[in-house]
Coordinates of C-alpha atoms in Angstrom, one line a residue:
Chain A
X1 CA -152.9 -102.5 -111.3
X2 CA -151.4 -106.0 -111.9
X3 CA -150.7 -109.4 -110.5
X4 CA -148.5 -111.8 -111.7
X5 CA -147.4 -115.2 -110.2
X6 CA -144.0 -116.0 -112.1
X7 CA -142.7 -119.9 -111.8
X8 CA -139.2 -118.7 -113.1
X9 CA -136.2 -116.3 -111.3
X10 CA -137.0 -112.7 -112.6
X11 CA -135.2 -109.7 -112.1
X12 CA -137.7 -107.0 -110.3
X13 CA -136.0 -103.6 -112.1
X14 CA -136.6 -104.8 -115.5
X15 CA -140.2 -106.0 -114.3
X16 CA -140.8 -102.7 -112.7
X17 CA -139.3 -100.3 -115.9
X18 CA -141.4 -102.7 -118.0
X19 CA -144.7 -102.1 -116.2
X20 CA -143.8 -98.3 -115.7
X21 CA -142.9 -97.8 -119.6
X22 CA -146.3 -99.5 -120.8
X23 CA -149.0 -99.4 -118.4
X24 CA -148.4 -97.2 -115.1
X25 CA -151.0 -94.7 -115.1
X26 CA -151.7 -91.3 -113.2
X27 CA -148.0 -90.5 -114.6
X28 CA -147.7 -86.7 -114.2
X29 CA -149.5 -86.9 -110.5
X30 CA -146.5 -89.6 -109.1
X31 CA -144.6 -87.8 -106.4
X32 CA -143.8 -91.5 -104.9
X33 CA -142.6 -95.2 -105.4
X34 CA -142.3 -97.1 -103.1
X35 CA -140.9 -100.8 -103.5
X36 CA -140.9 -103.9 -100.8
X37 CA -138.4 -106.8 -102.8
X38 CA -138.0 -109.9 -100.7
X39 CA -135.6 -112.5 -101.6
X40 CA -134.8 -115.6 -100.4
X41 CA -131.7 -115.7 -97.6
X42 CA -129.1 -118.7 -97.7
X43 CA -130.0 -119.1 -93.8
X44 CA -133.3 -119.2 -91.9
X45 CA -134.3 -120.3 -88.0
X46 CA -130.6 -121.3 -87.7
X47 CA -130.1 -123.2 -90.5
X48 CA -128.4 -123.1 -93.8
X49 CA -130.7 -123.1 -96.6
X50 CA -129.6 -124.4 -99.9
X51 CA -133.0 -124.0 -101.6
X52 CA -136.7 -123.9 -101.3
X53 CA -140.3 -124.8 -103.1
X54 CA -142.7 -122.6 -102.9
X55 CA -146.8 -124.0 -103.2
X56 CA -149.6 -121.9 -104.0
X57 CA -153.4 -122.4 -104.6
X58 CA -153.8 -121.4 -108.3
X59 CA -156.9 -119.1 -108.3
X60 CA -157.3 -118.2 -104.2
X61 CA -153.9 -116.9 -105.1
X62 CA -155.2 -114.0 -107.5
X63 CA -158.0 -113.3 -106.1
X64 CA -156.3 -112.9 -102.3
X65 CA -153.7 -110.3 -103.6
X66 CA -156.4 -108.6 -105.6
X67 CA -158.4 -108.3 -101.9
X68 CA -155.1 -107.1 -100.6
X69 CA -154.9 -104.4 -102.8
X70 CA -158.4 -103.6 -103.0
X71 CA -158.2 -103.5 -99.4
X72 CA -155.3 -101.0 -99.4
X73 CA -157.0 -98.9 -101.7
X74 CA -159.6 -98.3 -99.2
X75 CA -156.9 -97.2 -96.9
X76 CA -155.1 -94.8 -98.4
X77 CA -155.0 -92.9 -101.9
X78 CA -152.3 -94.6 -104.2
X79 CA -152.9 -94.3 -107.6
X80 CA -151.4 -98.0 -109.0
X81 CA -149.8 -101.0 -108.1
X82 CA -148.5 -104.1 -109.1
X83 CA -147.5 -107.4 -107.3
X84 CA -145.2 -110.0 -108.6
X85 CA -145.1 -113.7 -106.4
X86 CA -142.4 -116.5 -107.3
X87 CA -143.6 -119.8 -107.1
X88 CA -141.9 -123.2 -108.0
X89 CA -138.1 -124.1 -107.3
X90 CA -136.0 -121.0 -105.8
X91 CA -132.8 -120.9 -104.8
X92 CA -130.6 -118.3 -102.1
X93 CA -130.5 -114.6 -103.6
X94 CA -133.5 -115.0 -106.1
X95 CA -136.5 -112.4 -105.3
X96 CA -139.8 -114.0 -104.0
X97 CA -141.7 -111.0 -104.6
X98 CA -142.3 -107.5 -105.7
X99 CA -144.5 -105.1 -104.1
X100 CA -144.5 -101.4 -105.9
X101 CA -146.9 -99.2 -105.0
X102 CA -147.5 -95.6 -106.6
X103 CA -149.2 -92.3 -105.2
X104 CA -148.9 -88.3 -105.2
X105 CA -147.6 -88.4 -101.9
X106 CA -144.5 -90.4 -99.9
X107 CA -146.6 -91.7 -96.4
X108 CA -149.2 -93.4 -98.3
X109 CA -147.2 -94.9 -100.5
X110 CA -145.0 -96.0 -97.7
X111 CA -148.2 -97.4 -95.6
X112 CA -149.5 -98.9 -98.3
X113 CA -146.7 -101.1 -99.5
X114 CA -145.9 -101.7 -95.8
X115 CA -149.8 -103.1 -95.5
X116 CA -150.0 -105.3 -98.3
X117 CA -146.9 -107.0 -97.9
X118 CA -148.4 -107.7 -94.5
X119 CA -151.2 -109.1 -95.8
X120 CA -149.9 -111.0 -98.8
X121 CA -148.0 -112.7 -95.6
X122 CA -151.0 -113.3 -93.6
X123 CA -153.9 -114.4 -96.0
X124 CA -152.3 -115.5 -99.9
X125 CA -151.9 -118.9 -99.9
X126 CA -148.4 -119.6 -100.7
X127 CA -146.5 -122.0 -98.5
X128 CA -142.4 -122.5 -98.4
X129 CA -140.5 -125.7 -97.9
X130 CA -137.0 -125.2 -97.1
X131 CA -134.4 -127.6 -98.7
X132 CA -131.6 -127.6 -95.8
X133 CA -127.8 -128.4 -96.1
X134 CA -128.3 -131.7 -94.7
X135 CA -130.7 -133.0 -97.6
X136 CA -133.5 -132.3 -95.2
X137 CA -136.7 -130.7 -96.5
X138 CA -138.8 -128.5 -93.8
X139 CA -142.2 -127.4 -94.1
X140 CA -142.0 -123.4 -93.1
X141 CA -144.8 -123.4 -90.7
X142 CA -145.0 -119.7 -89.6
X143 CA -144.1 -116.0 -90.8
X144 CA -142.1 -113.9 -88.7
X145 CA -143.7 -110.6 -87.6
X146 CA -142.7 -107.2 -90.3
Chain B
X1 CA -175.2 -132.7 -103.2
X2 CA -171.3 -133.1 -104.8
X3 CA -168.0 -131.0 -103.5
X4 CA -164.6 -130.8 -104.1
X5 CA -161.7 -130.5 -101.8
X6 CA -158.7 -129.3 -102.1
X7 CA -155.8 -130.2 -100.0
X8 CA -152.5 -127.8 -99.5
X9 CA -148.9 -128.2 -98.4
X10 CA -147.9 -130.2 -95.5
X11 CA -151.8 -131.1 -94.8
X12 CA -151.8 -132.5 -98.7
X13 CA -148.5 -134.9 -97.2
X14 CA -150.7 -135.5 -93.6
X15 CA -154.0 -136.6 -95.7
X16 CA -152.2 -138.5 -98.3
X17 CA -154.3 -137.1 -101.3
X18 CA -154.3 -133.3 -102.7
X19 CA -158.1 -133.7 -103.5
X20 CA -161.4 -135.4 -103.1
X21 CA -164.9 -135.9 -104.2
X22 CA -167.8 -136.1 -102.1
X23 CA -171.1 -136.4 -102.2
X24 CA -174.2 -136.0 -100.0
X25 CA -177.6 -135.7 -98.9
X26 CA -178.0 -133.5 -96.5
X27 CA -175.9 -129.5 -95.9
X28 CA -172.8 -129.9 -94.5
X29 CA -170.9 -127.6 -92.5
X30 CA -167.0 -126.9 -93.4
X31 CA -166.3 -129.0 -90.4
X32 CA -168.1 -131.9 -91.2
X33 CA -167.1 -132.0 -94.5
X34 CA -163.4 -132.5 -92.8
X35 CA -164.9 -135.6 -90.9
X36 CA -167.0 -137.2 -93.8
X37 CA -163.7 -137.0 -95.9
X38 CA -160.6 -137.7 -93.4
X39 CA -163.0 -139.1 -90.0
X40 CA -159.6 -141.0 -88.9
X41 CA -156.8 -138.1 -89.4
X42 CA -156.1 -135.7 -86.5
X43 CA -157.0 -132.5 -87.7
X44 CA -153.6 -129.9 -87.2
X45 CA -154.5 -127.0 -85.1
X46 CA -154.0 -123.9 -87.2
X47 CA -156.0 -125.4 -90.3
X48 CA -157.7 -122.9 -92.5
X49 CA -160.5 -123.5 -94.4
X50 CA -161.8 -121.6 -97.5
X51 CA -164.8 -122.1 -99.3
X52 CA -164.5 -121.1 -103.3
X53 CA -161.0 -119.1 -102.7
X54 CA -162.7 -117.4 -100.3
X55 CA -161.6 -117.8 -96.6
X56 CA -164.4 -118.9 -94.0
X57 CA -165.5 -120.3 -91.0
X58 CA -165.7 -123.9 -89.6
X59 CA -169.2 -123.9 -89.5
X60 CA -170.1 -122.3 -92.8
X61 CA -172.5 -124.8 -94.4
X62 CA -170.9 -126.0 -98.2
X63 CA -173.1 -125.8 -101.0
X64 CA -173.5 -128.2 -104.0
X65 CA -170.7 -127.5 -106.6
X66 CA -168.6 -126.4 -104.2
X67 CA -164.9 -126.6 -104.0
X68 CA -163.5 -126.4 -100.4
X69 CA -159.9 -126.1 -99.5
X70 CA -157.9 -126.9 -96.1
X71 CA -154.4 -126.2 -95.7
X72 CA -152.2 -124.7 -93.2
X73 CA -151.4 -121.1 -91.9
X74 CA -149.5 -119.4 -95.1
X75 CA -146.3 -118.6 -94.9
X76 CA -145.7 -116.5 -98.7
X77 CA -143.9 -113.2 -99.5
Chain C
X1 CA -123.4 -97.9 -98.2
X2 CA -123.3 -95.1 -101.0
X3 CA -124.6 -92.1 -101.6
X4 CA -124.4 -89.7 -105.1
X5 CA -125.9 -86.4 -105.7
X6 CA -126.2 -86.3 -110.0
X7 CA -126.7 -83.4 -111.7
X8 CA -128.9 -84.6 -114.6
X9 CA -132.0 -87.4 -115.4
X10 CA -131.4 -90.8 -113.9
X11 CA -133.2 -93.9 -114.1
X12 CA -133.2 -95.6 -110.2
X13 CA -133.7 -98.8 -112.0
X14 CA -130.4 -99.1 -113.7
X15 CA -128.8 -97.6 -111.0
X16 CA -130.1 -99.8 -108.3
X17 CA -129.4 -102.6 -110.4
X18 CA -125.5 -101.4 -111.2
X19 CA -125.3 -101.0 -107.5
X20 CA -125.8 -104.8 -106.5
X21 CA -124.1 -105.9 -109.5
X22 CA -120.9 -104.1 -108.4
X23 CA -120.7 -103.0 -104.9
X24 CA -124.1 -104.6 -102.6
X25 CA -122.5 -106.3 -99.1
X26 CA -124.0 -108.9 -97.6
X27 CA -125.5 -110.6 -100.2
X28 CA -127.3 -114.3 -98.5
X29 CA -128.0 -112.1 -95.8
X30 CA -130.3 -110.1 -97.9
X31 CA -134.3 -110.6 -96.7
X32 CA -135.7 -107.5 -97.8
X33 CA -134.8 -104.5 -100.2
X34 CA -137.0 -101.6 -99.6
X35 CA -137.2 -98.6 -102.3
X36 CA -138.6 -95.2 -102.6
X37 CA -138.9 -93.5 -105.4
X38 CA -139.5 -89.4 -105.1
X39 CA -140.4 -88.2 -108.6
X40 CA -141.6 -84.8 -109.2
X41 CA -144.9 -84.0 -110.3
X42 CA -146.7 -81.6 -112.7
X43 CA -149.1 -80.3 -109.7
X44 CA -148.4 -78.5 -106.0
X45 CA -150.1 -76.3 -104.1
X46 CA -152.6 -76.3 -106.1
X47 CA -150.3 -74.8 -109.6
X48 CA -149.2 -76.4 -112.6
X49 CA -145.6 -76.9 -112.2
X50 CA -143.6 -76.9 -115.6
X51 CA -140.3 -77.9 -113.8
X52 CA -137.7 -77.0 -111.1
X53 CA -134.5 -76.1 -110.3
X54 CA -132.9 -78.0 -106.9
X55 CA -130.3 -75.9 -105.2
X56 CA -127.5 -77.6 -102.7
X57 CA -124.7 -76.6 -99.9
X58 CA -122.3 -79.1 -101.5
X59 CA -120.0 -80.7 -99.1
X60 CA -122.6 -80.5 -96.3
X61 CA -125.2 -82.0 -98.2
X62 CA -122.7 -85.4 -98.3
X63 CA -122.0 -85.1 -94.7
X64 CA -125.6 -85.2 -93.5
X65 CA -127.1 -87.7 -95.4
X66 CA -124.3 -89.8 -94.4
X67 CA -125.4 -88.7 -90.5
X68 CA -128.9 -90.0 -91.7
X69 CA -127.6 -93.3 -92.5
X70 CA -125.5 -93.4 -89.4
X71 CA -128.3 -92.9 -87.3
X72 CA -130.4 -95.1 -89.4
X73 CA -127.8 -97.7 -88.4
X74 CA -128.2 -97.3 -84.7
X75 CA -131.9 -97.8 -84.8
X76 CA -131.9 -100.8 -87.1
X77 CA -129.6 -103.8 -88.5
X78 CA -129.0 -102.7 -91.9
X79 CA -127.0 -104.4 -94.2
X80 CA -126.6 -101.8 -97.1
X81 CA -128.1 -98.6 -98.3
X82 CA -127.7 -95.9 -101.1
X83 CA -129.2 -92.6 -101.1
X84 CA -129.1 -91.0 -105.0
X85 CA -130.7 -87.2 -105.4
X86 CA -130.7 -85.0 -108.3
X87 CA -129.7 -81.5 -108.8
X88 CA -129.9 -79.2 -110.9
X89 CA -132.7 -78.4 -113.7
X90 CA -135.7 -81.3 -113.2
X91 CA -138.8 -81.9 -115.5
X92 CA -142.0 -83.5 -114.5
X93 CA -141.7 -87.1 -114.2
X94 CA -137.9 -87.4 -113.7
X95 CA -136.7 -88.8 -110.4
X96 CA -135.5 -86.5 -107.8
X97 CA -134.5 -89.0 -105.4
X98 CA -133.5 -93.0 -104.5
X99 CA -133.2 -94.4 -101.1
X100 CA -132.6 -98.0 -101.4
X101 CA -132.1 -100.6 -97.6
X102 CA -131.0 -103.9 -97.7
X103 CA -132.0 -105.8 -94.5
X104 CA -132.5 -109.6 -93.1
X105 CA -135.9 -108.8 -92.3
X106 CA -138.6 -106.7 -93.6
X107 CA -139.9 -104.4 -91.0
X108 CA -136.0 -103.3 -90.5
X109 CA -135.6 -102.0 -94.0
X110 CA -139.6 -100.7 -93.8
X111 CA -138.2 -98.4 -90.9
X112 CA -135.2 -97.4 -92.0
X113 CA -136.2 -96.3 -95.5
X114 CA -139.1 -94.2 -94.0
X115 CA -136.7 -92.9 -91.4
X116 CA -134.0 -91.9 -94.0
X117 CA -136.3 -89.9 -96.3
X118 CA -137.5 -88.3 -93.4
X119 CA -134.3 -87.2 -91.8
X120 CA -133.6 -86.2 -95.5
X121 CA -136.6 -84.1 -96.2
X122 CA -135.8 -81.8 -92.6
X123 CA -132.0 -82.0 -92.3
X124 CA -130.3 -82.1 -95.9
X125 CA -129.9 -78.8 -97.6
X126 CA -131.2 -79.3 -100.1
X127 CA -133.5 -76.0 -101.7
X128 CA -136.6 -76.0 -104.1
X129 CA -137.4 -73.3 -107.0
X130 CA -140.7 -74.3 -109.1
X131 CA -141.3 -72.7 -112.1
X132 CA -144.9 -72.5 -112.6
X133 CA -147.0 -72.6 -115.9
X134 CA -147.3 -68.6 -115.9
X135 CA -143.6 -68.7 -115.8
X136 CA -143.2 -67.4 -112.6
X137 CA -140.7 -68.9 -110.4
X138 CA -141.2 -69.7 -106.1
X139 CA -139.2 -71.3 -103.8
X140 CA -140.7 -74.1 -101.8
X141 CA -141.0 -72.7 -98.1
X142 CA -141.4 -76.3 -96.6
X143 CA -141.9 -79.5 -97.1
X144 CA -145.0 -81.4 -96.1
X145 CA -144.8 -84.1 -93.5
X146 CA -144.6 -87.5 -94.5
Chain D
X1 CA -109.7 -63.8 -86.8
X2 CA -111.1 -64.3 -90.3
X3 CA -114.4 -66.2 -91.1
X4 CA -116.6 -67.5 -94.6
X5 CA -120.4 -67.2 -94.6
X6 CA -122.5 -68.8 -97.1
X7 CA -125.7 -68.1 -98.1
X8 CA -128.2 -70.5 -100.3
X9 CA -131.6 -70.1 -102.0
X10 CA -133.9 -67.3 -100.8
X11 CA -131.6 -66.4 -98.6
X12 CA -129.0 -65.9 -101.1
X13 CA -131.8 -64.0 -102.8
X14 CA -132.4 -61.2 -99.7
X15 CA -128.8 -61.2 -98.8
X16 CA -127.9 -60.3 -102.4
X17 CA -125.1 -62.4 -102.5
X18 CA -123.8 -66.0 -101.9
X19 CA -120.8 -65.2 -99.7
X20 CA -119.5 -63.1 -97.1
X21 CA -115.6 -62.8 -95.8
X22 CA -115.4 -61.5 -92.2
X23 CA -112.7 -60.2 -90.4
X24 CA -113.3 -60.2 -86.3
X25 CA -110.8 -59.1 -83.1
X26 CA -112.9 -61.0 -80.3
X27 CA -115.0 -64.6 -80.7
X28 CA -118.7 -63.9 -81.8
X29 CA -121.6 -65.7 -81.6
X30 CA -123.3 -67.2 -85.2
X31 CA -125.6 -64.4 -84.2
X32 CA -123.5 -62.2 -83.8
X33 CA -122.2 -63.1 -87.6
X34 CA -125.2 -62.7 -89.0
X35 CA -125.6 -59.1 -87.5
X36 CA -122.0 -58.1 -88.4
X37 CA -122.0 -59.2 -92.2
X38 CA -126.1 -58.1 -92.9
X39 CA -126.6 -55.4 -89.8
X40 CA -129.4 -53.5 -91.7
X41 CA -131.3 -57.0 -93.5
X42 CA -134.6 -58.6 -91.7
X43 CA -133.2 -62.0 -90.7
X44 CA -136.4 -63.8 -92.1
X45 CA -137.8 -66.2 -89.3
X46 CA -136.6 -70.1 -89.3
X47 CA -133.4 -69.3 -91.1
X48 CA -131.3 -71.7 -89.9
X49 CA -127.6 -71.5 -89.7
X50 CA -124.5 -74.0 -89.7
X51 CA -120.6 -74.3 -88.5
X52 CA -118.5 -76.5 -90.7
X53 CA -121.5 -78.1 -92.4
X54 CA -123.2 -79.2 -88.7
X55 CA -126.1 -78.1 -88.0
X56 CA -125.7 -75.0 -84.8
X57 CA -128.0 -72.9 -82.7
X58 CA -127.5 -69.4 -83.0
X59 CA -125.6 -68.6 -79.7
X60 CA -122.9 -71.1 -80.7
X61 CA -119.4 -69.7 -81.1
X62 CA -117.4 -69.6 -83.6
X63 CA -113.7 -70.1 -84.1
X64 CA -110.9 -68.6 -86.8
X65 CA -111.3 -70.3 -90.2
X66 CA -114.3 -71.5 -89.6
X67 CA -117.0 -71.5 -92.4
X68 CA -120.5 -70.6 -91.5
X69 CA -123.5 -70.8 -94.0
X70 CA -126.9 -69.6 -93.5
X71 CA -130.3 -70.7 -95.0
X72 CA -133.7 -71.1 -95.2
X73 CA -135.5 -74.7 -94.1
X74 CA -134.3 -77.4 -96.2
X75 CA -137.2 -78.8 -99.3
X76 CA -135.3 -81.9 -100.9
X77 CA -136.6 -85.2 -101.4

């Protein structure tokens, strides 16, 4: 299991291969991966977003997503998991973060990544402020449902 | 008794400072530690509160050596 | 939208990563990338499983995994997908198959994934042969639900 | 009129072979293939059977040239 908040672009596959090639465990019982990217869109509520800064609380951070997957460990049987969260200046097309959870079978891997990604959203504190076309700067002030 | 706390985001911008120090004689709940530090400020609906990077209630009484946080709903991933 | 049926080891990584490097549509539009993974394990039904060989009706086997994307497409906005599965000879730990979605937002690419393995586990045909660590072989009667 | 029928996996296994060229005067059923081409074989239970690579129930008709293919239920992923 790891966390990582990242203040830099990164690519997610290389992350990914990296974790899997040194410290996934439970290899031989994986039967499934599942992965939740989300990057950041070049348009949002109707505008045209040329970039965006995303805040966090150094600390409540960690210890959130470790609740989250602690949390979804309770839920369903997954065997490992790692979370990566951008924070800092990000611009359209960059990733934001990385959920990849692993488990024997394909529905709780599914549920699982599904439910922290939901949570993450709900209770890490990270907050986003949008850099519009215009020069404008917008505090994001709500998620969207998944 | 002597806190910290921590302010977030576009509540840092509304109260003007992204911390304070406090002290005091007697407990203090999470919501009065709001009106001993910003007493003048309109609190925003929505504020959440946490109490050592743990989320809690208004009404959870601070400790000494505490660090409390407000900021707004979070809006990550 | 692409789909590939390989006949030998593949790393979904690379392959994911080639894929938006050369050919992914819609780029700025691009929320959320959901993955899974389907690797094959050492374990099921209760046998150690030394490896497999994964039979195929080729021709068909193209045609309805393109149907599950099509009706993937009618149930949610999609902006890209590619479905890779292996045939063939497998090992333990290699991948058997990719699904990758590319959506605006989350829950859309969530569904879909989940949908398209699912249509893919009961309508591809696609057949199972395990070889088993007493060197017998079986054929996998059915798949377990999701 | 002339038909193809496929077989895959087990099926392949207790047919005995992967293919099947039939020659017909009147239109059949797929059933009606299946009992034609493997008259004295069990037809095991869920084998499921296809026209042209689409899925088809069993009293579907077929047509000259077409190419059926029988099998049992599908285990990829």
């Amino acid at each position: 299991m790891a966390i990582k908040i990242i203040d830099h672009a990164f690519d997610p596959y290389y992350e990914i291969q990296r974790y899997q090639n040194t410290q996934l465990d439970h290899l031989g019982a994986i039967g499934a991966t599942s992965l939740f990217i989300g990057t950041m869109r070049d348009f949002n509520q109707g505008s045209q977003v040329t970039g965006m800064s995303l805040e966090h609380y150094p600390g409540m951070t960690e210890k959130q997503l470790e609740l989250c997957i602690e949390k979804a460990k309770g839920l369903w049987p997954i065997l490992d998991s790692l979370i990566i969260h951008r924070v800092g200046t990000i611009t359209p097309n960059e990733v934001i973060v990385l959920i990849a959870v692993w488990s024997s079978h394909r529905g709780d891997a599914f549920d699982a990544t599904r439910y922290i990604m939901e949570a993450l959203k709900s209770t890490v504190p990270f907050w986003k402020k949008e850099c519009l076309e215009t020069d404008a700067e917008r505090w994001v002030t709500s998620n969207t449902s998944g | 008794m002597s806190i910290k706390v921590y302010y977030f985001a576009s509540l840092k911008e509304h109260v003007g400072s992204s911390e304070h120090e406090l002290d005091f004689t007697q407990s203090l709940t999470v919501n009065e530690v709001w009106l001993q530090a910003n007493a003048t400020l309109v609190l925003p609906k929505n504020t959440l509160a946490a109490i050592n990077m743990d989320y809690v209630d208004w009404d959870s009484l601070v400790s000494d050596g505490d660090v409390v946080a407000f900021f707004p709903p979070v809006t990550g991933g």
